[in-house]
Amino acid sequence: MASSRSIRFKLSVLLVTPLASLVALWGFGAVVTVGDSVGLLNAGTLHETVAEPADDLVLALQREHLLSTEYIVTRSAADRAGLDAQRMITDQARARLRTESAVEAAQSIMSPRTRAHYEEMMARAGRIDELRGRIDQGRIGFITLSREFGLVPDAVQHFGNSLGSGDDPEIYQQARALAAIDQAKDFLSRERALAAGALALDRPLSSGELSLFTQLSAKRVHLLEQGLAELGPDLRGSVAEAASSPLYERFSTMEKRLLTGATVSGVDWRSATDRLDAAFQIAVTRAGAALADKAGPAVTATYVRAGIAGALGLVAVIVSLAVSYRVGRGLTRELAGLRRAATDLAEVRIPDVMERLRRGERVDAAAEAPPLEALGSTSEVHAVAAAFDSVQHRALDAAVEQARLREGVAHAFRNLARRKQGLLQRQLKLLDGMQQQAEDPETLEKLFTLDHLTTRMRRHAEGLVILSGGAAGRRWRSAVPMEDVLRGAAAQVEDYARVRIYPMPGGTLPGDAVADMMHLFAEIIENATVFSPPGGEVSIRGRLVPRGFAVEIEDRGLGLTEERRDAINARLASPPEFDPAETDRLGFAVVGLLAARYGVGVTLRPSPYGGTAVTVLVPESLLGAPEPAAVPAAPGSSAPSAFPGSDPIRLVGAVGTSASAGPSGASGPTAVAGAPADGTGAPAGAGAPAGVGGTGAPGPAGEAVRVPAARAHAAMDARRTPQRRSGGLPRRVRQANLTPQLRQETEAVAETETRVTEVEERSPEEARALLNSLQAGWRRGRSESEHNGGEGA
């Protein structure tokens, strides 16, 4: 996948690439020019710290070689004193070489090749003491002595050749020629010492000595001729003068005699060679000084070239950087302005237009999308700005059209849902009539089940209305107790038998919010029953809190992961616009819309039982007037809405929560448990013992009749004698819907229960146990009746 980079980064890369090449070329030129200067500086440093002390050591060793040869022959005290004095001079030169060459300035600039020659030179200089020991013991010959004393001069010569002399070929050639002449002078010194030893013994050179002497002579002549040929006229003078002097002719004559195997005077040989050696030393020193003077302007020119090249290159680089930065910054500024305009369109203008369209306002696309202001002078940027103008006009037109289409679809959904609500309402009226006429218990039970299914279908139709932006359509004239709202919500759930509503203090909802809040609670309760074990309890508790009324709905299922729970809480806290493509979480969508509409807080949290607990906080501003105290029940009327004590209310049996009430102003609210006028039956256990679990007392033939735990048919009101609370919903009158035969039987049971209750007040557990025993007895009686072939009333 291609990486995402900013336009600033890409422009920087585009500009930096040629600039980097320019800097590289400038750096290369600077290195080349400055490198020559640095090379000259390094060569000068090494010449001062290593080459000059090494040359002094070579001169001292040449003198010590001659004196050592004479001492080997004579072994006299005078020659010994002279040799010792010369050895001290040699030691001083060697110590100076070691000290000056060991400085960091010299060691840090040596190349690997130069360092290798330097280490070889210092190693050979360190073996001089060993050579002296052999001389003092007389265990060395003239040939070996000559070769041993020649090791250090050869190493010095190799070190000098490894030093550079800049990029001036003429200077380099002159330096190499002068080095050849200096080496020829060293060979002259070796010839002098070798012949001096044989002549001191008054004998000609032996065959071995003659062979070595011949080699030294040939090398000296070759190097001298080569050096003189390569030296320039300004450097050749002193050296040529020494090579053509009468002294050199005299030396050459004696050398030829020695090469033929003859002898010459030792004193003459010593005198001529000493004088000639000194003459060549003076000539080489003068030529070296002249070469240094000649190299001075070349060095200066190298420095000047390096400075000019470096300065000009640096100026070019700076100018290029400045121009590139200015051009790149201008282009980046233009594109950034274009990006800001596009971002404003995408994140501010279009969302604002969509929000206004969602509120039903009329929007002028042309006025909402003014042309983008062209920035800068780049034609391509202007073209892109014009393209964005076209895009934003198209986008706003599409947004307006999409809003209209969405509104049309929502309107169609609302109409379909309203029609479905009307059909379901008619179906509920028909079911209500059929229930009033039914005498067969099984038929009545099936009618109640169908009644319940129809009520759930009505809730789903209401959900479609809510998702399409409408209201439920049902209204209550007065405030409804919160406990009744929760009962009605639980009665709309398929698995209502697992729902247990615990007693809660009085709190009411205004009539215009009952339908929506009941729908909200029903969606949450149904979700809790679906995602929890079939036999698990769904508990509902509620109480007044400082900020309103808190309802907690808790299941005992597997629960949710923390990530999923956080995502649902975020969606409920700020519900997005409903997307028809997301059909797997319609319940959460309805809950989120209703909670946002009324300012209700819905929060999911882990349950101590392992499932999920949902806390619904109804704000204080949404609550109605406090529920007034209930009017004492008349004889034969219903008992309180829950058993004595703190036992919860369990919705069991077949439940029918339908209503004939339509929009506000209809005959009355529906689907609130415990209110017959608006279509809800009494809560389980609220009536006589026979009503526990929605089960009536057995008839004369032993057949029992299931009574719905919550009824919502207004048409059934004629068969009921409601007893209303002050300002609340009506309560069902016990046995009002039963046949006379069943009413008489249940009245007898009720009277018995009343007498027992008057005699001794039972705890909730004892009351539950008693009622369970009664129900078990009724079932046994029904079983015996069926076995005997009896028929119910």
mmCIF file of N, CA, C and O in Angstrom, residues 491-530:
data_model
loop_
_atom_site.group_PDB
_atom_site.id
_atom_site.type_symbol
_atom_site.label_atom_id
_atom_site.label_comp_id
_atom_site.label_asym_id
_atom_site.label_seq_id
_atom_site.Cartn_x
_atom_site.Cartn_y
_atom_site.Cartn_z
ATOM 1 N N ALA A 491 -45.058 -6.382 29.739
ATOM 2 C CA ALA A 491 -46.132 -7.152 29.133
ATOM 3 C C ALA A 491 -46.015 -7.211 27.622
ATOM 4 O O ALA A 491 -46.642 -8.041 26.980
ATOM 5 N N GLN A 492 -45.213 -6.332 27.018
ATOM 6 C CA GLN A 492 -45.015 -6.321 25.573
ATOM 7 C C GLN A 492 -43.848 -7.192 25.130
ATOM 8 O O GLN A 492 -43.470 -7.183 23.966
ATOM 9 N N VAL A 493 -43.258 -7.927 26.054
ATOM 10 C CA VAL A 493 -42.098 -8.765 25.756
ATOM 11 C C VAL A 493 -42.553 -10.202 25.611
ATOM 12 O O VAL A 493 -43.440 -10.672 26.337
ATOM 13 N N GLU A 494 -41.930 -10.938 24.675
ATOM 14 C CA GLU A 494 -42.348 -12.318 24.424
ATOM 15 C C GLU A 494 -42.146 -13.189 25.658
ATOM 16 O O GLU A 494 -43.041 -13.910 26.079
ATOM 17 N N ASP A 495 -40.973 -13.120 26.253
ATOM 18 C CA ASP A 495 -40.662 -13.978 27.403
ATOM 19 C C ASP A 495 -40.923 -13.221 28.700
ATOM 20 O O ASP A 495 -40.063 -13.110 29.569
ATOM 21 N N TYR A 496 -42.146 -12.677 28.824
ATOM 22 C CA TYR A 496 -42.476 -11.825 29.969
ATOM 23 C C TYR A 496 -42.488 -12.593 31.281
ATOM 24 O O TYR A 496 -42.348 -12.017 32.346
ATOM 25 N N ALA A 497 -42.646 -13.939 31.217
ATOM 26 C CA ALA A 497 -42.751 -14.711 32.446
ATOM 27 C C ALA A 497 -41.460 -14.667 33.261
ATOM 28 O O ALA A 497 -41.477 -14.915 34.473
ATOM 29 N N ARG A 498 -40.332 -14.370 32.633
ATOM 30 C CA ARG A 498 -39.047 -14.314 33.346
ATOM 31 C C ARG A 498 -38.762 -12.944 33.937
ATOM 32 O O ARG A 498 -37.735 -12.753 34.589
ATOM 33 N N VAL A 499 -39.630 -11.985 33.685
ATOM 34 C CA VAL A 499 -39.389 -10.616 34.142
ATOM 35 C C VAL A 499 -39.932 -10.452 35.546
ATOM 36 O O VAL A 499 -41.086 -10.817 35.832
ATOM 37 N N ARG A 500 -39.150 -9.914 36.431
ATOM 38 C CA ARG A 500 -39.568 -9.693 37.818
ATOM 39 C C ARG A 500 -39.372 -8.218 38.145
ATOM 40 O O ARG A 500 -38.257 -7.704 38.080
ATOM 41 N N ILE A 501 -40.470 -7.565 38.464
ATOM 42 C CA ILE A 501 -40.448 -6.140 38.796
ATOM 43 C C ILE A 501 -40.517 -6.014 40.306
ATOM 44 O O ILE A 501 -41.508 -6.406 40.930
ATOM 45 N N TYR A 502 -39.505 -5.455 40.901
ATOM 46 C CA TYR A 502 -39.472 -5.286 42.345
ATOM 47 C C TYR A 502 -40.222 -4.020 42.730
ATOM 48 O O TYR A 502 -40.259 -3.041 41.961
ATOM 49 N N PRO A 503 -40.833 -4.003 43.914
ATOM 50 C CA PRO A 503 -41.579 -2.800 44.338
ATOM 51 C C PRO A 503 -40.662 -1.584 44.334
ATOM 52 O O PRO A 503 -39.471 -1.662 44.636
ATOM 53 N N MET A 504 -41.243 -0.453 43.979
ATOM 54 C CA MET A 504 -40.448 0.768 43.896
ATOM 55 C C MET A 504 -41.284 1.929 44.373
ATOM 56 O O MET A 504 -42.519 1.899 44.296
ATOM 57 N N PRO A 505 -40.643 2.956 44.894
ATOM 58 C CA PRO A 505 -41.388 4.124 45.412
ATOM 59 C C PRO A 505 -42.104 4.845 44.287
ATOM 60 O O PRO A 505 -41.814 4.668 43.104
ATOM 61 N N GLY A 506 -43.078 5.646 44.673
ATOM 62 C CA GLY A 506 -43.914 6.340 43.712
ATOM 63 C C GLY A 506 -43.130 7.309 42.842
ATOM 64 O O GLY A 506 -42.290 8.064 43.296
ATOM 65 N N GLY A 507 -43.403 7.267 41.584
ATOM 66 C CA GLY A 507 -42.850 8.176 40.609
ATOM 67 C C GLY A 507 -43.697 8.079 39.374
ATOM 68 O O GLY A 507 -44.085 6.983 38.954
ATOM 69 N N THR A 508 -44.024 9.170 38.751
ATOM 70 C CA THR A 508 -44.963 9.139 37.628
ATOM 71 C C THR A 508 -44.325 9.761 36.400
ATOM 72 O O THR A 508 -43.333 10.499 36.482
ATOM 73 N N LEU A 509 -44.935 9.440 35.260
ATOM 74 C CA LEU A 509 -44.554 10.040 33.985
ATOM 75 C C LEU A 509 -45.748 10.790 33.424
ATOM 76 O O LEU A 509 -46.889 10.323 33.531
ATOM 77 N N PRO A 510 -45.552 11.948 32.825
ATOM 78 C CA PRO A 510 -46.668 12.659 32.197
ATOM 79 C C PRO A 510 -47.237 11.827 31.056
ATOM 80 O O PRO A 510 -46.542 11.018 30.426
ATOM 81 N N GLY A 511 -48.525 12.035 30.762
ATOM 82 C CA GLY A 511 -49.200 11.201 29.792
ATOM 83 C C GLY A 511 -48.593 11.245 28.406
ATOM 84 O O GLY A 511 -48.573 10.234 27.691
ATOM 85 N N ASP A 512 -48.053 12.395 27.993
ATOM 86 C CA ASP A 512 -47.525 12.479 26.637
ATOM 87 C C ASP A 512 -46.200 11.749 26.478
ATOM 88 O O ASP A 512 -45.711 11.592 25.348
ATOM 89 N N ALA A 513 -45.547 11.317 27.559
ATOM 90 C CA ALA A 513 -44.277 10.594 27.469
ATOM 91 C C ALA A 513 -44.414 9.119 27.785
ATOM 92 O O ALA A 513 -43.437 8.370 27.660
ATOM 93 N N VAL A 514 -45.609 8.660 28.193
ATOM 94 C CA VAL A 514 -45.761 7.280 28.641
ATOM 95 C C VAL A 514 -45.503 6.298 27.511
ATOM 96 O O VAL A 514 -44.768 5.315 27.660
ATOM 97 N N ALA A 515 -46.111 6.554 26.328
ATOM 98 C CA ALA A 515 -45.991 5.590 25.229
ATOM 99 C C ALA A 515 -44.531 5.415 24.813
ATOM 100 O O ALA A 515 -44.049 4.292 24.642
ATOM 101 N N ASP A 516 -43.820 6.522 24.644
ATOM 102 C CA ASP A 516 -42.419 6.431 24.205
ATOM 103 C C ASP A 516 -41.548 5.785 25.268
ATOM 104 O O ASP A 516 -40.678 4.951 24.966
ATOM 105 N N MET A 517 -41.730 6.166 26.524
ATOM 106 C CA MET A 517 -40.895 5.583 27.571
ATOM 107 C C MET A 517 -41.223 4.102 27.770
ATOM 108 O O MET A 517 -40.335 3.282 28.043
ATOM 109 N N MET A 518 -42.507 3.744 27.639
ATOM 110 C CA MET A 518 -42.851 2.332 27.730
ATOM 111 C C MET A 518 -42.180 1.549 26.594
ATOM 112 O O MET A 518 -41.688 0.429 26.784
ATOM 113 N N HIS A 519 -42.148 2.163 25.414
ATOM 114 C CA HIS A 519 -41.465 1.513 24.284
ATOM 115 C C HIS A 519 -39.969 1.380 24.561
ATOM 116 O O HIS A 519 -39.367 0.334 24.269
ATOM 117 N N LEU A 520 -39.361 2.400 25.115
ATOM 118 C CA LEU A 520 -37.930 2.341 25.441
ATOM 119 C C LEU A 520 -37.640 1.208 26.415
ATOM 120 O O LEU A 520 -36.734 0.398 26.201
ATOM 121 N N PHE A 521 -38.445 1.126 27.492
ATOM 122 C CA PHE A 521 -38.230 0.068 28.478
ATOM 123 C C PHE A 521 -38.475 -1.308 27.868
ATOM 124 O O PHE A 521 -37.771 -2.273 28.168
ATOM 125 N N ALA A 522 -39.474 -1.418 26.997
ATOM 126 C CA ALA A 522 -39.785 -2.707 26.398
ATOM 127 C C ALA A 522 -38.632 -3.205 25.534
ATOM 128 O O ALA A 522 -38.306 -4.400 25.541
ATOM 129 N N GLU A 523 -37.999 -2.317 24.778
ATOM 130 C CA GLU A 523 -36.873 -2.726 23.945
ATOM 131 C C GLU A 523 -35.719 -3.236 24.806
ATOM 132 O O GLU A 523 -35.068 -4.240 24.498
ATOM 133 N N ILE A 524 -35.443 -2.554 25.902
ATOM 134 C CA ILE A 524 -34.345 -2.974 26.772
ATOM 135 C C ILE A 524 -34.670 -4.300 27.456
ATOM 136 O O ILE A 524 -33.822 -5.200 27.545
ATOM 137 N N ILE A 525 -35.932 -4.441 27.940
ATOM 138 C CA ILE A 525 -36.306 -5.683 28.626
ATOM 139 C C ILE A 525 -36.255 -6.861 27.658
ATOM 140 O O ILE A 525 -35.768 -7.945 27.997
ATOM 141 N N GLU A 526 -36.742 -6.661 26.435
ATOM 142 C CA GLU A 526 -36.720 -7.769 25.477
ATOM 143 C C GLU A 526 -35.283 -8.158 25.130
ATOM 144 O O GLU A 526 -34.962 -9.339 24.987
ATOM 145 N N ASN A 527 -34.411 -7.176 25.000
ATOM 146 C CA ASN A 527 -33.005 -7.486 24.732
ATOM 147 C C ASN A 527 -32.400 -8.299 25.886
ATOM 148 O O ASN A 527 -31.607 -9.212 25.674
ATOM 149 N N ALA A 528 -32.794 -7.960 27.133
ATOM 150 C CA ALA A 528 -32.284 -8.705 28.292
ATOM 151 C C ALA A 528 -32.790 -10.140 28.292
ATOM 152 O O ALA A 528 -32.056 -11.071 28.658
ATOM 153 N N THR A 529 -34.050 -10.363 27.895
ATOM 154 C CA THR A 529 -34.576 -11.730 27.877
ATOM 155 C C THR A 529 -33.991 -12.554 26.748
ATOM 156 O O THR A 529 -33.783 -13.762 26.893
ATOM 157 N N VAL A 530 -33.710 -11.918 25.604
ATOM 158 C CA VAL A 530 -33.168 -12.650 24.453
ATOM 159 C C VAL A 530 -31.741 -13.110 24.717
ATOM 160 O O VAL A 530 -31.359 -14.231 24.376
#
